[in-house]
XYZ file of C-alpha atoms in Angstrom:
627
model
C -67.570 29.561 62.633
C -69.227 31.004 65.737
C -71.687 29.077 67.852
C -75.243 30.416 67.636
C -76.782 29.696 71.014
C -80.521 29.258 71.331
C -80.774 27.902 74.878
C -79.058 28.489 78.210
C -75.846 26.493 77.897
C -73.295 26.132 80.649
C -70.093 27.993 79.888
C -66.576 26.937 80.796
C -65.276 28.903 83.769
C -61.734 28.715 82.422
C -60.787 28.820 78.729
C -59.219 25.352 78.766
C -61.459 23.693 81.338
C -63.713 21.095 79.755
C -67.286 20.827 80.984
C -68.744 17.358 81.485
C -71.860 17.040 79.355
C -73.929 14.127 78.064
C -76.673 13.298 75.627
C -79.561 11.112 76.809
C -81.907 9.111 74.629
C -84.869 8.539 76.957
C -86.585 5.788 74.998
C -89.811 3.867 75.376
C -88.147 0.456 75.462
C -84.468 1.270 76.049
C -82.467 4.323 77.084
C -78.833 5.313 76.603
C -76.397 8.006 77.676
C -73.495 9.197 75.542
C -70.699 11.752 75.760
C -67.882 13.162 73.654
C -64.412 11.953 74.644
C -61.241 12.687 72.704
C -63.323 14.332 70.013
C -65.510 11.266 69.472
C -69.087 10.664 70.635
C -69.691 7.299 72.269
C -72.336 5.660 74.413
C -71.406 4.838 78.014
C -71.609 1.352 79.503
C -72.441 0.247 83.046
C -70.112 -1.765 85.271
C -71.008 -4.916 83.314
C -70.111 -3.382 79.964
C -73.761 -3.029 78.870
C -74.627 0.153 76.955
C -78.407 -0.207 76.689
C -80.518 0.424 79.803
C -84.006 -1.107 79.578
C -86.551 1.644 80.346
C -88.049 -0.433 83.151
C -88.477 0.436 86.848
C -89.603 -1.921 89.636
C -91.042 -0.706 92.943
C -91.158 -2.866 96.090
C -92.966 -2.520 99.430
C -89.588 -1.931 101.086
C -89.255 1.287 99.045
C -86.423 -0.241 97.067
C -86.333 0.886 93.442
C -84.782 -1.275 90.725
C -83.955 0.142 87.295
C -82.943 -1.487 84.027
C -82.123 -5.159 83.502
C -82.566 -6.022 87.185
C -86.119 -4.628 87.047
C -86.861 -6.289 83.705
C -85.985 -9.672 85.231
C -89.101 -9.356 87.432
C -91.433 -8.374 84.608
C -93.100 -11.797 84.435
C -93.150 -12.559 88.165
C -94.154 -9.097 89.436
C -95.878 -7.383 86.489
C -97.958 -4.844 88.422
C -94.909 -3.344 90.180
C -92.555 -3.524 87.186
C -93.273 -0.513 84.991
C -92.187 -0.342 81.342
C -93.054 1.820 78.319
C -94.231 4.725 80.513
C -93.065 7.101 77.787
C -96.378 6.260 76.140
C -98.279 8.009 78.934
C -95.873 10.754 80.048
C -97.596 14.089 79.581
C -100.957 12.398 78.969
C -104.139 13.096 80.923
C -106.326 10.800 82.967
C -108.952 10.836 80.226
C -106.373 9.411 77.780
C -106.100 6.236 79.865
C -109.229 4.776 78.281
C -107.317 4.387 75.017
C -103.975 3.487 76.581
C -104.754 0.969 79.326
C -104.832 -1.850 76.812
C -101.196 -1.113 76.050
C -100.055 -1.101 79.686
C -101.051 -3.921 82.051
C -100.992 -1.792 85.208
C -103.423 -0.825 87.912
C -104.154 2.910 87.696
C -105.098 4.812 90.824
C -108.627 6.108 91.314
C -108.361 9.710 90.140
C -111.604 10.809 91.811
C -109.646 11.438 94.969
C -106.695 12.993 93.196
C -106.650 16.732 92.514
C -104.583 16.253 89.354
C -104.861 15.407 85.686
C -101.689 13.301 85.866
C -102.379 9.537 85.816
C -100.936 7.557 88.729
C -99.995 3.876 88.697
C -100.610 1.775 91.815
C -97.476 -0.052 93.031
C -96.242 -1.659 96.225
C -94.520 1.652 97.008
C -97.721 3.669 96.518
C -99.142 5.497 93.515
C -96.438 6.628 91.087
C -96.642 9.091 88.172
C -94.983 8.471 84.776
C -92.795 11.512 85.504
C -91.393 9.820 88.626
C -90.745 6.587 86.709
C -88.871 8.500 84.005
C -86.901 10.325 86.695
C -85.622 6.988 88.062
C -84.374 6.028 84.588
C -82.676 9.409 84.203
C -81.067 9.057 87.649
C -79.565 5.712 86.643
C -78.153 7.248 83.451
C -76.776 10.234 85.380
C -75.007 7.967 87.854
C -73.565 5.919 84.974
C -72.264 9.032 83.214
C -70.758 10.593 86.346
C -69.079 7.296 87.289
C -67.634 6.932 83.778
C -66.462 10.553 83.582
C -65.392 10.821 87.245
C -67.197 14.088 87.791
C -70.515 15.893 87.985
C -72.375 16.645 84.767
C -72.696 20.331 83.931
C -75.749 19.601 81.837
C -77.448 17.262 79.402
C -79.376 17.259 76.154
C -82.392 14.946 76.322
C -84.066 13.758 73.144
C -87.832 13.567 72.617
C -90.009 12.472 69.678
C -90.438 15.301 67.182
C -94.203 15.238 67.648
C -94.144 15.526 71.449
C -96.359 18.475 72.344
C -95.747 21.088 75.045
C -97.190 18.942 77.843
C -95.077 15.904 76.974
C -91.948 18.051 76.675
C -92.632 19.780 79.979
C -93.211 16.426 81.687
C -89.836 15.246 80.354
C -88.138 18.347 81.786
C -89.901 17.799 85.110
C -88.540 14.246 85.200
C -85.031 15.584 84.552
C -85.405 18.076 87.378
C -86.420 15.254 89.741
C -83.267 13.424 88.623
C -81.131 16.506 89.497
C -80.151 17.089 85.880
C -79.538 20.486 84.307
C -81.192 20.347 80.891
C -79.380 22.435 78.286
C -82.285 21.746 75.946
C -84.638 19.113 74.619
C -83.667 17.934 71.139
C -85.921 16.207 68.642
C -84.794 12.618 68.128
C -84.696 12.886 64.303
C -82.505 15.979 64.472
C -80.112 14.221 66.852
C -79.839 11.294 64.426
C -78.965 13.609 61.530
C -76.282 15.262 63.665
C -74.800 11.846 64.512
C -74.289 11.137 60.796
C -72.567 14.486 60.337
C -75.247 15.721 57.968
C -75.063 19.113 59.713
C -71.596 19.602 58.206
C -72.775 19.230 54.619
C -73.456 22.202 52.352
C -77.219 21.841 52.182
C -79.983 19.393 51.348
C -83.066 17.616 52.672
C -82.822 14.646 55.038
C -85.651 12.312 56.007
C -85.360 10.689 59.413
C -87.475 7.544 59.797
C -87.605 6.774 63.510
C -89.382 3.578 64.516
C -88.665 2.811 68.148
C -90.264 0.629 70.758
C -93.273 2.837 71.382
C -93.217 5.789 69.020
C -92.880 6.514 65.322
C -91.659 9.790 63.828
C -90.916 10.900 60.307
C -89.192 14.268 60.011
C -87.910 16.236 57.063
C -84.879 18.372 57.893
C -83.431 21.004 55.610
C -79.840 22.168 56.045
C -79.034 25.597 54.639
C -75.764 27.414 55.434
C -75.223 25.489 58.626
C -78.807 25.918 59.877
C -80.942 22.823 60.452
C -84.649 23.511 60.010
C -87.461 21.007 60.503
C -89.602 21.414 57.389
C -92.363 19.170 58.681
C -92.954 16.330 61.091
C -95.454 13.544 61.406
C -95.876 10.382 63.345
C -97.698 8.448 65.995
C -96.692 8.413 69.660
C -98.500 5.083 70.078
C -96.939 3.025 67.271
C -93.719 1.039 67.459
C -91.985 -2.227 68.194
C -94.254 -2.794 71.185
C -97.126 -3.166 68.710
C -95.164 -5.839 66.834
C -94.644 -7.682 70.138
C -98.367 -7.541 70.875
C -99.254 -8.875 67.411
C -96.883 -11.803 67.857
C -98.201 -12.364 71.394
C -101.797 -12.382 70.136
C -100.767 -14.845 67.390
C -99.134 -17.109 69.999
C -102.246 -17.031 72.197
C -104.445 -17.906 69.220
C -102.195 -20.794 68.219
C -102.031 -22.068 71.821
C -105.796 -21.461 72.308
C -105.096 -19.451 75.459
C -106.861 -16.512 77.117
C -104.529 -14.315 79.182
C -106.803 -11.307 79.742
C -106.746 -11.563 83.551
C -103.472 -13.456 83.922
C -100.781 -10.782 84.167
C -97.917 -13.224 84.715
C -98.812 -15.360 81.697
C -99.257 -12.248 79.570
C -95.811 -10.977 80.577
C -94.254 -14.364 79.676
C -96.009 -14.283 76.311
C -94.830 -10.700 75.679
C -91.246 -11.562 76.648
C -91.251 -14.545 74.270
C -92.819 -12.406 71.517
C -90.028 -9.846 71.860
C -87.358 -12.556 71.687
C -88.977 -14.053 68.580
C -89.179 -10.638 66.892
C -85.473 -10.055 67.443
C -84.630 -13.572 66.204
C -86.596 -13.033 62.978
C -84.534 -9.947 62.200
C -81.663 -12.202 61.120
C -83.418 -15.527 60.402
C -86.147 -16.933 58.173
C -87.938 -18.621 61.069
C -87.905 -18.819 64.856
C -89.082 -21.359 67.419
C -91.608 -20.212 70.015
C -91.035 -21.860 73.378
C -93.570 -20.801 76.011
C -93.997 -22.196 79.517
C -97.695 -22.506 80.406
C -99.246 -22.242 83.867
C -99.831 -26.004 84.098
C -96.117 -26.702 83.682
C -96.449 -27.734 80.033
C -94.503 -26.179 77.176
C -95.995 -24.725 74.018
C -93.727 -24.930 70.981
C -94.396 -23.730 67.460
C -92.404 -22.261 64.582
C -93.185 -18.847 63.147
C -91.757 -17.835 59.767
C -90.505 -14.443 58.658
C -93.354 -14.313 56.134
C -95.931 -14.811 58.903
C -94.211 -12.118 60.949
C -94.360 -9.692 58.021
C -98.104 -10.341 57.614
C -98.616 -9.457 61.288
C -96.714 -6.157 61.169
C -97.550 -5.062 57.614
C -100.522 -2.822 58.645
C -98.267 -0.879 61.018
C -95.538 -0.385 58.410
C -98.168 0.815 55.931
C -99.222 3.396 58.536
C -95.629 4.665 58.784
C -95.360 4.948 54.995
C -98.682 6.836 54.940
C -97.165 9.276 57.448
C -94.180 9.677 55.105
C -96.622 10.646 52.325
C -98.357 13.210 54.571
C -95.109 14.734 55.797
C -93.738 15.163 52.271
C -97.027 16.759 51.240
C -96.931 19.143 54.208
C -93.395 20.230 53.250
C -94.400 20.494 49.571
C -91.470 18.378 48.376
C -91.137 15.167 46.361
C -89.311 11.956 47.275
C -86.656 12.790 44.671
C -85.786 15.939 46.670
C -84.742 13.846 49.692
C -80.989 13.240 49.612
C -80.514 11.145 52.768
C -82.717 8.772 54.745
C -81.582 8.101 58.307
C -82.923 5.047 60.125
C -83.444 5.311 63.881
C -84.809 2.864 66.449
C -84.313 -0.857 66.999
C -87.394 -1.725 64.932
C -85.685 -0.390 61.782
C -83.361 -3.421 61.885
C -86.228 -5.521 60.516
C -85.401 -6.188 56.817
C -89.021 -5.665 55.711
C -89.040 -2.184 57.277
C -85.809 -1.201 55.504
C -87.091 -2.577 52.200
C -90.333 -0.610 52.406
C -88.525 2.622 53.278
C -86.076 2.138 50.395
C -88.971 1.367 48.041
C -90.838 4.534 49.052
C -87.918 6.982 48.868
C -86.185 5.322 45.928
C -82.772 5.076 47.606
C -81.155 2.977 50.348
C -81.242 4.427 53.876
C -78.199 5.154 56.054
C -77.665 2.310 58.530
C -73.932 2.545 59.366
C -74.478 3.717 62.967
C -76.234 1.387 65.407
C -79.921 2.348 65.169
C -80.252 2.059 68.957
C -77.311 4.403 69.619
C -77.564 6.999 66.872
C -79.908 9.360 68.755
C -77.837 9.364 71.961
C -74.653 9.995 69.938
C -76.200 13.017 68.208
C -77.481 14.341 71.527
C -73.990 13.999 73.030
C -72.508 16.048 70.191
C -75.086 18.794 70.738
C -74.508 18.713 74.529
C -70.770 19.113 73.937
C -71.467 22.243 71.875
C -73.889 23.743 74.394
C -71.487 23.074 77.273
C -69.005 25.410 75.569
C -66.492 22.687 74.745
C -66.533 23.365 70.999
C -66.544 27.161 70.606
C -65.700 26.936 66.896
C -68.638 24.659 66.125
C -71.674 26.110 64.379
C -74.876 24.167 64.929
C -78.230 25.925 64.980
C -81.199 23.590 65.171
C -84.602 25.029 64.362
C -87.852 23.145 65.012
C -91.441 24.083 64.186
C -94.731 24.389 66.081
C -97.190 21.587 65.239
C -100.310 23.730 65.964
C -101.177 27.446 66.040
C -101.265 29.405 69.305
C -103.588 32.314 70.073
C -106.015 33.933 72.506
C -109.779 34.257 72.889
C -111.317 37.520 71.689
C -114.858 38.919 71.851
C -117.460 36.784 70.139
C -115.882 33.523 71.337
C -113.303 33.809 68.535
C -109.647 32.742 68.434
C -107.070 35.285 67.311
C -103.932 33.395 66.245
C -100.683 34.969 67.470
C -98.277 32.311 66.136
C -99.279 30.151 63.166
C -98.561 26.396 62.954
C -95.266 25.342 61.329
C -93.604 28.570 62.548
C -89.913 27.978 63.269
C -89.005 28.064 66.972
C -87.664 29.650 69.119
C -89.981 32.561 68.334
C -91.594 35.582 69.990
C -94.649 37.341 68.545
C -96.734 40.215 69.922
C -100.082 41.742 69.054
C -102.017 44.692 70.465
C -105.584 44.470 71.771
C -107.899 46.957 73.457
C -110.847 47.152 75.845
C -114.473 46.581 74.852
C -116.303 48.741 77.426
C -115.834 52.211 78.880
C -113.997 52.120 82.206
C -112.876 48.507 81.775
C -110.063 47.854 84.298
C -109.368 44.149 83.827
C -109.006 41.671 80.993
C -109.111 37.872 81.002
C -106.437 36.285 78.757
C -107.404 32.814 77.537
C -104.543 31.005 75.737
C -105.566 28.460 73.086
C -103.993 25.951 70.703
C -105.557 24.796 67.437
C -106.586 25.697 63.906
C -110.344 26.388 64.187
C -111.950 29.816 64.533
C -114.161 29.220 67.596
C -112.885 28.764 71.151
C -114.826 25.540 71.775
C -113.139 23.907 68.758
C -109.611 24.564 70.082
C -107.659 23.300 73.069
C -107.451 25.490 76.175
C -103.888 25.858 77.507
C -104.119 28.490 80.240
C -106.098 31.456 81.591
C -104.847 34.486 83.534
C -106.081 38.009 84.353
C -104.538 41.402 83.564
C -105.701 43.934 86.170
C -105.069 47.616 86.976
C -105.912 48.766 83.442
C -106.611 52.542 83.494
C -110.409 53.203 83.324
C -110.404 54.715 79.828
C -113.102 54.895 77.171
C -113.579 51.695 75.151
C -110.808 51.218 72.609
C -108.364 53.654 74.232
C -106.322 51.186 76.295
C -103.405 49.460 74.536
C -102.795 45.905 75.761
C -99.796 44.166 74.217
C -99.937 40.359 74.372
C -96.615 38.588 73.740
C -96.204 34.875 73.018
C -92.717 33.423 73.428
C -91.877 29.809 72.543
C -88.418 28.635 73.585
C -86.130 26.127 71.878
C -87.818 23.270 73.744
C -91.260 24.209 72.423
C -92.480 25.550 75.788
C -94.734 28.616 75.823
C -94.775 31.768 77.919
C -97.462 34.470 77.538
C -97.267 38.061 78.808
C -99.917 40.798 78.699
C -99.061 44.437 79.423
C -101.049 47.713 79.342
C -98.639 50.098 77.639
C -99.688 53.438 79.187
C -99.735 52.320 82.840
C -97.174 49.522 82.782
C -99.601 47.024 84.359
C -98.633 43.505 83.326
C -99.328 39.810 83.986
C -97.892 36.586 82.604
C -98.233 32.820 82.621
C -95.888 29.955 81.781
C -97.933 27.273 80.074
C -97.326 23.967 81.826
C -100.372 21.774 81.199
C -100.449 18.385 82.916
C -101.565 16.494 79.849
C -100.938 16.485 76.117
C -102.422 15.714 72.732
C -101.999 12.425 70.944
C -100.859 12.496 67.322
C -104.281 11.182 66.307
C -105.840 14.212 68.033
C -103.421 16.571 66.271
C -104.215 14.937 62.941
C -107.951 15.259 63.647
C -107.499 18.933 64.542
C -105.844 19.595 61.187
C -108.467 17.514 59.337
C -111.284 19.436 61.034
C -109.590 22.697 60.103
C -109.594 21.813 56.395
C -113.046 20.195 56.375
C -114.712 23.104 58.183
C -112.700 25.953 56.628
C -115.655 27.466 54.759
C -118.045 27.007 57.677
C -115.489 28.437 60.119
C -114.988 31.520 57.940
C -118.753 32.113 57.823
C -118.975 31.676 61.612
C -116.061 34.055 62.151
C -117.568 36.723 59.873
C -120.883 36.465 61.739
C -119.203 36.631 65.158
C -117.099 39.638 64.151
C -120.191 41.525 62.918
C -122.049 40.613 66.117
C -119.163 41.950 68.223
C -119.098 45.148 66.138
C -122.883 45.499 66.556
C -122.521 45.102 70.338
C -119.787 47.742 70.366
C -121.858 50.243 68.350
C -125.005 49.645 70.427
C -123.104 49.948 73.731
C -121.451 53.217 72.656
C -124.756 54.649 71.370
C -126.684 53.763 74.547
C -124.030 55.463 76.668
C -124.044 58.574 74.465
C -127.843 58.826 74.397
C -128.045 58.590 78.191
C -125.567 61.439 78.582
C -126.488 63.842 75.774
C -129.529 62.520 73.876
C -132.133 64.815 75.448
C -129.930 67.900 75.118
C -128.652 67.473 71.534
C -131.478 65.682 69.698
C -135.014 66.609 68.739
C -137.777 64.059 69.252
C -137.984 63.173 65.502
C -134.176 62.722 65.397
C -134.270 60.514 68.484
C -137.087 58.464 66.918
C -135.086 57.878 63.713
C -132.030 56.760 65.669
C -134.183 54.546 67.905
C -135.748 52.911 64.845
C -132.326 52.203 63.270
C -131.128 50.883 66.637
C -134.058 48.463 66.842
C -133.309 47.204 63.320
C -129.698 46.503 64.326
C -130.739 44.772 67.552
C -133.071 42.531 65.569
C -130.412 41.747 62.933
C -127.901 41.046 65.751
C -130.044 38.109 66.881
C -129.937 36.488 63.428
C -127.207 34.646 61.516
C -126.845 36.898 58.455
C -123.547 38.787 58.763
C -124.278 40.968 55.716
C -127.632 42.035 57.184
C -125.925 43.012 60.447
C -123.258 44.923 58.498
C -125.901 46.904 56.595
C -127.829 47.612 59.829
C -124.647 48.964 61.476
C -124.010 51.305 58.549
C -127.640 52.460 58.604
C -127.475 53.251 62.330
C -124.163 55.079 61.874
C -125.728 57.228 59.099
C -128.721 58.114 61.300
C -126.352 58.947 64.181
C -123.942 61.157 62.182
C -125.626 64.457 63.173
C -125.678 63.357 66.848
C -121.982 62.386 66.751
C -121.056 65.714 65.117
C -122.979 67.726 67.745
C -121.279 65.772 70.574
C -117.862 66.488 69.061
C -118.674 70.199 68.701
C -119.911 70.271 72.280
C -116.661 68.677 73.489
C -114.570 71.205 71.550
C -116.594 74.106 72.960
C -116.042 72.812 76.515
C -112.299 72.601 75.930
C -112.112 76.037 74.243
C -114.213 77.830 76.853
C -112.138 80.621 78.425
C -109.333 80.250 75.858
C -108.420 81.784 72.553
C -107.753 79.628 69.483
C -104.186 80.973 69.211
C -103.324 79.310 72.526
C -103.749 75.904 70.938
C -101.613 76.604 67.859
């Protein structure tokens, strides 16, 4: 079978020369790098034989950067300079920090003096962005891969949560660029997991991928048909994961020890470290002993049972199951239609999590591959294909857009160019025209969302198309093209077809949407559907009224005195006043009737203008010349 390429893969220079490629799982808590050797995908270890790299970076005032376990060792003694879980804020805006600072015990820089929407974390080495922190982790993984493979990587596939939006994906690619990595493509983590289990080589069927990692949760439904993987629907929460379990245990410990660690960063880090150890111990035991060193040199010891642990995390697991319900509903399938359930992420090792997933889907999940490694292994297999090392392999992975994309039109309305849940990569085009006579420029406002009005959607970018020929209103043909690539990144082009004038923008916003915001957008869309339709109908009639009135005013100024009698002008003026009055109201049907009434009164005027134009053209010519 032939490879269907949907990105820009590196090709082998020689037919038998193998390209070095790797798959990277850039995780919230831990990261891994994997490659295909001797036909088998495997994760790569460091010089100490350790495969997992903690996603932790420490900055010092000597500009020394520590990554991984060495950085994690300073988490309790130097918490403000030891950065972990930055995946939670990559691609987020400064305004999002109000809801995220409780999750991350760092000092954020004062953004008033920063000309950027990207949050910056204060460290001993200066203010650092989440993109730079992620780049350090990617550098460490690149060095590990190139040392293991004894050569330079031709490219990598980096995995991201399925619900990462365009800003979060672009921020991930920016981090890779800082780490000097050539990104073949970004791959959704659930899709990578399905590939690792070889589900892409089956005939067809639906697979559910339940991905509960350290900081994010995703549920994705993948359908395989004739070798094509398509994401039917996705759901999840980019701020829900094993870190939340750690915080619940930590809060329980503080309550039991009657401690307040709000302003004590070192104590809080010790509590969090102990909470994480206890969580991992309870995965394979019925109880665990908490042993915490307090600031006064004393020790706090207390047992916590598996049952108590389950009570602490149960609300979070219920949230994940609720997302499973929503995602099945969105795909319009039943649990019985799901043939395979793949478990991804270290948090899925918890027996209670596996039991709840099995109970919901009615069948046991696949757990044969290490839940921490499965995503990196799938990414490595895809990287091997895109590097050109497996020319006979057929693997086409199709994802979907989480929200619709469109542009602003007259009346403050949104015209959708690409609808939500459209399979990507995709390119769609639509033609627009000018509103006024002689209009030579057009402002293109790109929007994302499901509502009908501009203010109810998210603004992505704005650019101007200039040098439009000064034609009469409606004569210019402006083609607007939206193109979304395999990584979910958007490019928009506008071109005037008669003159060739064109302009474009690559949408690279510096912040993204949270899953809660996406969910609210969809909820608002359904709740306000009837109201939005009424608003759209009114706005469209108002725009049409403005167009008719503008055209009539222009025509009357030019030819009204010459072609109309005073009674005729009075009748048209009266109908025009009625329309202007209706235009100020909120009754779309009234405006529609007023437009028709004005058009009826103006018919004789329009006919005389047309005859006059024909006479001007025919003057000095015979009719036969035009046959």
